[in-house]
Structure formats: C-alpha cells, structure tokens
Amino acid sequence: MNRDQDHPDFREFSIATQAIHAGRHPDPVYGAVCMPIYQTSTFAFESCAQGAARFAGSEPGFVYTRMGNPTVAALEEAVAIMEGGHGGLATASGMAATCTLAFTFLGQGQHMIGTDAVYGPTRVVFERDFARFGVEHSFVDTSDIEKVRAAIRPNTKLLFIESPANPTLQVTDLAACAELAREHGIVMVVDNTFASPVLQRPLKLGAHIVMHSLTKFINGHTDVVGGMIVCESAELTDRVRSVLSYLGGTMDPHPAWLALRGSQTLPLRMRVAQQNAQAMAELLEAHPKVEWVRYPGLASHPQRELVKKQMDGPGALISVGMKGGHRAGVVLLESLRLPVLAVSLGGIETLVQHPASMTHAAMNPQAREAAGISDGLVRMSVGCEDQAELLADLEQALERCPD
Ligand code: LCS
C-alpha cells in the first residue's frame, strides 16, 4: 500500500503538528522516516524525451539542483504550509531572498517603500546597490500608516515591511498596510524573521509574500545560513522562482536538511524562548540602571494592542537602553556570562550584540538615529537556557554597569 496516498493535508492542522510533519513524505525506497539528503547537483534522465519534457515542465521531476531538489523541496513545503502560503522558495540566505524579491518586482524608474528600522543590510542594498540601477526608495516608519500612504508614488511597486523590526521592535499594522498596498496595485512583502510563522502569519493578514532569514528561528541552531520566500499564489511563486533559479541564490540540500530538522522544534523553542524573554524584559524594566526597554510583551510597548491583535505572542527579542549610555551597554554585553556576544538571533542559545557598531553599522548614522537605533541600544535574542540561571546572570551583569 502506498501510505503517501493517506498523507494528511497539513494545511488543516495546527502549527505544532505542521512543524513536525509537513513536507515529510514517507520514503518509497527504504521507508526512511527522515527525508534523505539528496546531495546531488543533477538528476539522470531515462531518455532525451524525458529530459526535454522535464525542461518544458510537462513532466514532473527534478533536473538540476539550482532549479529544484527533493530535500530542498521538503523544506519549502514545510515552511509554506506553516505560513499558510501556496509555495515556498528556499534561498542561500535571507539577503538572497530580499535581493531576489527586489529583482523580481522592481526595475529602472520604479519605486519601493520600506520600513526604516529594517535589518541594516536590507536597507543598504536598496539605498546603495539597487539605486545604481535606477530603483527609487523611501524608508519610512511603517508603524504609522499615514507615513506609508504619503510615501506612495505612481511608480511604487513594492512595499517591504519588517515587523517586529530589527532592532527597534517597532510593530507595523500588517492588515492596514496590505489594504493600502492592494488598493494601489503594490506587492507587499513582510520579513517575518523576528516572529516566525509560530507567532505571525502575514499572508493571512493580506500580504502577498512573506520572507525569512531562515538562519534565525526556523533553523534555530545557529549552524545554517539560509532564507525562504513564501507566496500567496501559484502565479507569484512561479514568477519569483523563474528569477531565483537564474539569479542563483538558491539553497543546497545539506543546509536544507539541517533546517528541516531544526524547524521541527520551532514551536517548542519559541514557547520557551518567549517565556524567558518576558521574564528578562520585566527584570530589565524594573532595574534602576536601565533607562528603557522595548519588548512587545510589555505594557510599555507603544503598539501593545496591535501586538495582541496581529501576533500570537511577543517573541524573544529585547532591545534595551542603559542610563549609563553606550559605555554601560558595553559593560553589560561584556559582563554577561551565559549569553554569547555575537550577531544573529533566533538560536537556541541567548545571543547579545550592539546594533549601532555591528548589524546596523553600515547604515548612514543620521538615518540610523532617525530610525531609533541609538548608540546606546543593546539587543538580546533570548534562547532556551534555564530561566533562573539567565536571570541570575543578567542581575550580576547589571550590577557591574556604571549608572
Ligand atoms: N531579515 C532580518 C529581519 C534579519 O534579521 C536578517 C539577518 C536578514 C533578513 C538577513 O538574513 P541572512 O542573509 O543573514 O540570513 N539579521 C542578522 C542580525 O540581526 N544579526 O546578524 C544577522
């Protein structure tokens, strides 16, 4: 009996079940429970006619790994189902996903609008690189819908939103932006890296496309660089796929397999990391040496009501500013013993870094300040360590900070 015929439609299941089962089809040869790593660059044809049919798309099957691979396809199906989208496209990195989308939807003389506090290189690639090809850009505070509306031009083709934003944790009303984008025939992309599909599903809120740095929560183990694009329709998926496979920023089978394995525990990791983050944010907010804390799970978050409406939880990223400014921030970063001082985020271990001199250093300094990324801002990506031990470590590090 071919049990794959009984494979349930995981689109109907909860995300906890989807993360474990979606995209994993029983192996028809040996019955392997886990997807094998199809570590091959190319696939043999039985005949010239079959090769021609596969190139023409009239016969299903694989041709060449840059154009598709079974291990990569399993990951694409898994994430697409978790996001509630039509099709997934795995990329070599999150930046490869961003650049592929820009290449697909923008050309000379066209305009894009982006969230001002995006991941630094996302902004720089539009301001420095796509600008060289005549692509216009406006980076605005997308948490204010009126600023988005005011930035729309007749030639605007792409609205690129990051919410919660890196590293300010500013939250944008995705449903309101999607309505505006659709009214003006603009493609709306949401970078869902910070929330992951466990906490936010932008396609359900009206976005056309969602993308990820899969390097972060989805893989979750700080051992893979990758990205993912999920589109709402077959038409959009095919359009992006045709650009991606020629631009070449596709994913290889081995990182795809690692990410497929990592993604099975995404809901579990997110639950624990979020509980730890809430406790750490509360400790920080109550501490006399801390000037401000930005965490979507605190009543003090400026869009707390929107967080409750559009997200299933506040996530595991915290931004904090010390009363002693940048100098105290450096002491905090260097005094923490459990968290690792490193960029990236969304791993099982707590990672801490200083955006102004690290992830967002390439941004223009005035634009960085204007986007709320001050020199004193310290970012924490909270992991799954024991909560009491994390809190004790944070206490001892705060004690060492100058006022
Ligand atoms: N989008 C977001 C929200 C990100 O945080 C990152 C990377 C990217 C896209 C790009 O993904 P990558 O190409 O690295 O897979 N963010 C990083 C960060 O905050 N620290 O190091 C990398």
Short mmCIF file of C-alpha atoms and ligand atoms in Angstrom, two decimals, residues 93-95 119 162 166 191 193-194 213 215-216 226 343-345 359 379, ligand 1:
data_model
loop_
_atom_site.label_atom_id
_atom_site.label_comp_id
_atom_site.label_asym_id
_atom_site.label_seq_id
_atom_site.Cartn_x
_atom_site.Cartn_y
_atom_site.Cartn_z
CA SER A 93 20.47 33.40 2.80
CA GLY A 94 17.88 35.88 3.98
CA MET A 95 19.65 38.55 1.91
CA TYR A 119 17.98 44.80 9.24
CA GLU A 162 9.76 44.18 8.65
CA ASN A 166 15.23 44.75 13.75
CA ASP A 191 10.02 39.98 6.53
CA THR A 193 12.07 36.63 10.63
CA PHE A 194 11.53 38.05 14.14
CA SER A 213 16.14 34.73 7.24
CA THR A 215 19.25 31.37 9.63
CA LYS A 216 17.25 32.53 12.64
CA GLY A 226 19.52 30.36 4.59
CA VAL A 343 25.30 38.87 15.94
CA SER A 344 22.45 36.79 14.52
CA LEU A 345 19.38 35.82 16.54
CA THR A 359 24.46 44.67 12.47
CA ARG A 379 19.85 43.85 21.51
N1 LCS B 1 15.94 39.90 7.75
C1 LCS B 1 16.11 40.06 9.07
C2 LCS B 1 14.99 40.57 9.91
C3 LCS B 1 17.35 39.77 9.64
O1 LCS B 1 17.49 39.93 10.97
C4 LCS B 1 18.41 39.30 8.82
C5 LCS B 1 19.76 38.98 9.37
C6 LCS B 1 18.18 39.16 7.44
C7 LCS B 1 16.93 39.46 6.94
C8 LCS B 1 19.23 38.66 6.51
O2 LCS B 1 19.36 37.28 6.67
P1 LCS B 1 20.71 36.45 6.39
O3 LCS B 1 21.13 36.79 5.00
O4 LCS B 1 21.71 36.86 7.39
O5 LCS B 1 20.26 35.03 6.53
N2 LCS B 1 19.95 39.50 10.66
C9 LCS B 1 21.06 39.45 11.35
C10 LCS B 1 21.21 40.07 12.60
O6 LCS B 1 20.38 40.77 13.16
N3 LCS B 1 22.39 39.78 13.08
O7 LCS B 1 23.15 39.07 12.18
C11 LCS B 1 22.33 38.79 11.02
#
